[in-house]
mmCIF file of C-alpha atoms in Angstrom:
data_model
loop_
_atom_site.group_PDB
_atom_site.id
_atom_site.type_symbol
_atom_site.label_atom_id
_atom_site.label_comp_id
_atom_site.label_asym_id
_atom_site.label_seq_id
_atom_site.Cartn_x
_atom_site.Cartn_y
_atom_site.Cartn_z
ATOM 1 C CA UNK A 1 0.000 0.000 0.000
ATOM 2 C CA UNK A 2 1.527 3.356 -1.011
ATOM 3 C CA UNK A 3 2.630 5.518 1.891
ATOM 4 C CA UNK A 4 2.600 2.580 4.300
ATOM 5 C CA UNK A 5 5.930 1.570 5.810
ATOM 6 C CA UNK A 6 6.893 -1.637 7.493
ATOM 7 C CA UNK A 7 8.554 -0.338 10.650
ATOM 8 C CA UNK A 8 10.214 -3.621 11.638
ATOM 9 C CA UNK A 9 11.228 -4.841 8.206
ATOM 10 C CA UNK A 10 12.235 -8.432 7.631
ATOM 11 C CA UNK A 11 15.389 -8.348 9.750
ATOM 12 C CA UNK A 12 13.604 -6.520 12.562
ATOM 13 C CA UNK A 13 10.821 -9.119 12.613
ATOM 14 C CA UNK A 14 13.411 -11.909 12.700
ATOM 15 C CA UNK A 15 15.206 -10.216 15.592
ATOM 16 C CA UNK A 16 11.916 -9.782 17.468
ATOM 17 C CA UNK A 17 11.031 -13.448 16.880
ATOM 18 C CA UNK A 18 14.472 -14.516 18.103
ATOM 19 C CA UNK A 19 14.085 -12.338 21.203
ATOM 20 C CA UNK A 20 10.672 -13.848 22.005
ATOM 21 C CA UNK A 21 12.016 -17.395 21.533
ATOM 22 C CA UNK A 22 15.026 -16.566 23.715
ATOM 23 C CA UNK A 23 12.737 -15.305 26.483
ATOM 24 C CA UNK A 24 10.704 -18.517 26.459
ATOM 25 C CA UNK A 25 11.303 -20.449 29.670
ATOM 26 C CA UNK A 26 13.449 -23.520 29.450
ATOM 27 C CA UNK A 27 11.902 -26.860 30.213
ATOM 28 C CA UNK A 28 13.933 -28.443 33.013
ATOM 29 C CA UNK A 29 14.159 -31.887 34.573
ATOM 30 C CA UNK A 30 16.018 -33.491 37.424
ATOM 31 C CA UNK A 31 16.901 -37.052 36.402
ATOM 32 C CA UNK A 32 16.525 -39.672 39.094
ATOM 33 C CA UNK A 33 17.896 -43.236 39.129
ATOM 34 C CA UNK A 34 15.543 -45.963 37.841
ATOM 35 C CA UNK A 35 15.617 -49.699 38.483
ATOM 36 C CA UNK A 36 18.356 -49.682 41.108
ATOM 37 C CA UNK A 37 20.829 -47.705 39.015
ATOM 38 C CA UNK A 38 23.127 -45.058 40.409
ATOM 39 C CA UNK A 39 22.696 -42.600 37.509
ATOM 40 C CA UNK A 40 21.261 -39.147 38.151
ATOM 41 C CA UNK A 41 21.466 -35.853 36.355
ATOM 42 C CA UNK A 42 19.662 -32.915 34.859
ATOM 43 C CA UNK A 43 18.351 -31.798 31.507
ATOM 44 C CA UNK A 44 17.040 -28.673 29.828
ATOM 45 C CA UNK A 45 15.111 -28.184 26.607
ATOM 46 C CA UNK A 46 15.109 -24.697 25.132
ATOM 47 C CA UNK A 47 13.129 -23.588 22.067
ATOM 48 C CA UNK A 48 15.446 -22.132 19.416
ATOM 49 C CA UNK A 49 13.028 -21.709 16.496
ATOM 50 C CA UNK A 50 9.360 -22.253 15.730
ATOM 51 C CA UNK A 51 10.032 -25.931 14.960
ATOM 52 C CA UNK A 52 13.138 -26.954 16.896
ATOM 53 C CA UNK A 53 14.700 -27.025 20.335
ATOM 54 C CA UNK A 54 18.061 -27.688 21.943
ATOM 55 C CA UNK A 55 18.100 -30.488 24.497
ATOM 56 C CA UNK A 56 20.998 -30.648 26.970
ATOM 57 C CA UNK A 57 21.775 -33.373 29.485
ATOM 58 C CA UNK A 58 24.341 -34.008 32.213
ATOM 59 C CA UNK A 59 24.622 -37.307 34.092
ATOM 60 C CA UNK A 60 26.781 -38.637 36.920
ATOM 61 C CA UNK A 61 27.079 -41.985 38.649
ATOM 62 C CA UNK A 62 27.335 -44.163 35.549
ATOM 63 C CA UNK A 63 29.993 -46.800 34.977
ATOM 64 C CA UNK A 64 32.257 -46.245 31.993
ATOM 65 C CA UNK A 65 30.441 -46.796 28.727
ATOM 66 C CA UNK A 66 28.090 -45.404 26.106
ATOM 67 C CA UNK A 67 24.608 -44.281 27.170
ATOM 68 C CA UNK A 68 21.880 -43.283 24.709
ATOM 69 C CA UNK A 69 19.394 -40.634 25.864
ATOM 70 C CA UNK A 70 16.260 -39.033 24.413
ATOM 71 C CA UNK A 71 13.430 -36.588 25.055
ATOM 72 C CA UNK A 72 10.078 -38.389 24.935
ATOM 73 C CA UNK A 73 6.419 -37.402 24.904
ATOM 74 C CA UNK A 74 4.790 -38.469 28.163
ATOM 75 C CA UNK A 75 5.961 -38.757 31.751
ATOM 76 C CA UNK A 76 8.587 -41.116 33.131
ATOM 77 C CA UNK A 77 7.323 -44.683 33.077
ATOM 78 C CA UNK A 78 4.836 -44.051 30.294
ATOM 79 C CA UNK A 79 6.955 -42.264 27.714
ATOM 80 C CA UNK A 80 6.392 -42.715 24.003
ATOM 81 C CA UNK A 81 8.855 -42.662 21.135
ATOM 82 C CA UNK A 82 11.780 -40.224 21.127
ATOM 83 C CA UNK A 83 10.893 -36.744 19.878
ATOM 84 C CA UNK A 84 12.663 -35.582 16.762
ATOM 85 C CA UNK A 85 15.160 -37.815 14.983
ATOM 86 C CA UNK A 86 16.592 -40.376 17.455
ATOM 87 C CA UNK A 87 19.910 -40.164 15.571
ATOM 88 C CA UNK A 88 20.190 -36.448 16.475
ATOM 89 C CA UNK A 89 20.949 -37.332 20.111
ATOM 90 C CA UNK A 90 24.691 -37.869 20.610
ATOM 91 C CA UNK A 91 25.549 -40.772 22.906
ATOM 92 C CA UNK A 92 26.766 -39.914 26.409
ATOM 93 C CA UNK A 93 30.343 -41.226 26.691
ATOM 94 C CA UNK A 94 31.161 -41.845 30.338
ATOM 95 C CA UNK A 95 34.451 -42.569 32.047
ATOM 96 C CA UNK A 96 33.761 -44.331 35.358
ATOM 97 C CA UNK A 97 33.219 -41.838 38.145
ATOM 98 C CA UNK A 98 33.022 -38.895 35.764
ATOM 99 C CA UNK A 99 30.252 -36.582 34.628
ATOM 100 C CA UNK A 100 29.088 -36.719 31.005
ATOM 101 C CA UNK A 101 27.184 -34.083 29.056
ATOM 102 C CA UNK A 102 25.679 -33.811 25.591
ATOM 103 C CA UNK A 103 23.443 -31.516 23.568
ATOM 104 C CA UNK A 104 21.186 -32.116 20.577
ATOM 105 C CA UNK A 105 19.185 -29.909 18.254
ATOM 106 C CA UNK A 106 15.943 -31.739 17.723
ATOM 107 C CA UNK A 107 13.084 -31.119 15.313
ATOM 108 C CA UNK A 108 10.241 -30.510 17.716
ATOM 109 C CA UNK A 109 9.011 -27.689 19.889
ATOM 110 C CA UNK A 110 7.595 -28.505 23.347
ATOM 111 C CA UNK A 111 4.042 -27.267 23.813
ATOM 112 C CA UNK A 112 2.530 -25.896 27.010
ATOM 113 C CA UNK A 113 0.125 -28.321 28.662
ATOM 114 C CA UNK A 114 1.905 -31.392 27.282
ATOM 115 C CA UNK A 115 4.039 -33.897 29.223
ATOM 116 C CA UNK A 116 7.631 -34.656 28.269
ATOM 117 C CA UNK A 117 10.431 -36.620 29.881
ATOM 118 C CA UNK A 118 14.138 -37.267 29.368
ATOM 119 C CA UNK A 119 15.565 -40.711 29.859
ATOM 120 C CA UNK A 120 18.936 -42.445 29.768
ATOM 121 C CA UNK A 121 19.205 -46.038 28.533
ATOM 122 C CA UNK A 122 21.393 -48.797 30.018
ATOM 123 C CA UNK A 123 23.447 -49.316 26.832
ATOM 124 C CA UNK A 124 23.426 -49.164 23.061
ATOM 125 C CA UNK A 125 21.781 -52.608 22.935
ATOM 126 C CA UNK A 126 19.765 -52.638 26.185
ATOM 127 C CA UNK A 127 17.184 -49.838 25.941
ATOM 128 C CA UNK A 128 15.910 -50.226 29.512
ATOM 129 C CA UNK A 129 15.758 -46.877 31.316
ATOM 130 C CA UNK A 130 18.329 -46.260 34.084
ATOM 131 C CA UNK A 131 17.529 -42.577 34.756
ATOM 132 C CA UNK A 132 14.504 -40.438 33.979
ATOM 133 C CA UNK A 133 13.148 -36.973 34.699
ATOM 134 C CA UNK A 134 9.885 -35.228 33.855
ATOM 135 C CA UNK A 135 10.349 -31.910 32.066
ATOM 136 C CA UNK A 136 8.641 -28.879 33.579
ATOM 137 C CA UNK A 137 8.220 -25.477 31.963
ATOM 138 C CA UNK A 138 7.452 -23.636 35.170
ATOM 139 C CA UNK A 139 9.572 -20.723 33.983
ATOM 140 C CA UNK A 140 12.518 -21.486 36.231
ATOM 141 C CA UNK A 141 16.000 -21.865 34.877
ATOM 142 C CA UNK A 142 18.542 -24.457 35.948
ATOM 143 C CA UNK A 143 18.902 -24.123 39.696
ATOM 144 C CA UNK A 144 21.195 -25.860 42.155
ATOM 145 C CA UNK A 145 18.320 -28.171 43.094
ATOM 146 C CA UNK A 146 18.360 -29.522 39.521
ATOM 147 C CA UNK A 147 22.088 -30.069 39.276
ATOM 148 C CA UNK A 148 23.239 -33.669 39.589
ATOM 149 C CA UNK A 149 24.301 -34.742 43.051
ATOM 150 C CA UNK A 150 27.145 -37.158 43.709
ATOM 151 C CA UNK A 151 25.951 -40.763 43.640
ATOM 152 C CA UNK A 152 25.508 -43.039 46.612
ATOM 153 C CA UNK A 153 28.443 -45.386 46.092
ATOM 154 C CA UNK A 154 26.679 -48.175 47.974
ATOM 155 C CA UNK A 155 24.458 -48.731 44.927
ATOM 156 C CA UNK A 156 25.593 -50.739 41.903
ATOM 157 C CA UNK A 157 26.754 -48.297 39.162
ATOM 158 C CA UNK A 158 25.266 -48.593 35.676
#
């Protein structure tokens, strides 16, 4: 329309969208041991675009080895298939007694009112869950209460 100006322009609209996405609260989870394991940790999922998110995880208490992990629809114990491409999640490589962290950009955006969880599997071939946490988007960031705590060494490490 003649005489009408787009004040934001394309780059301004992109910057505003990026700012709104950045201000979106992270989904956070404290991962608890499952099935007698000694693995605990924390995870965050942060929206980075209208159709993707970055998932981050840190675990402690695992024996040396390779541990697959995923974000799932549903709560711990009733989770569905991994969200996004399962191959997008890099394996957690653990040295016994050490912390391991990983991050993945996944093709999904968490939606308010939905349930999501993050789980860690026993091994590349045994997909049983050894740690799980329900994601919450309560608007809080990663706090000390969500950081992994040192494991109880009396338990059998996985």
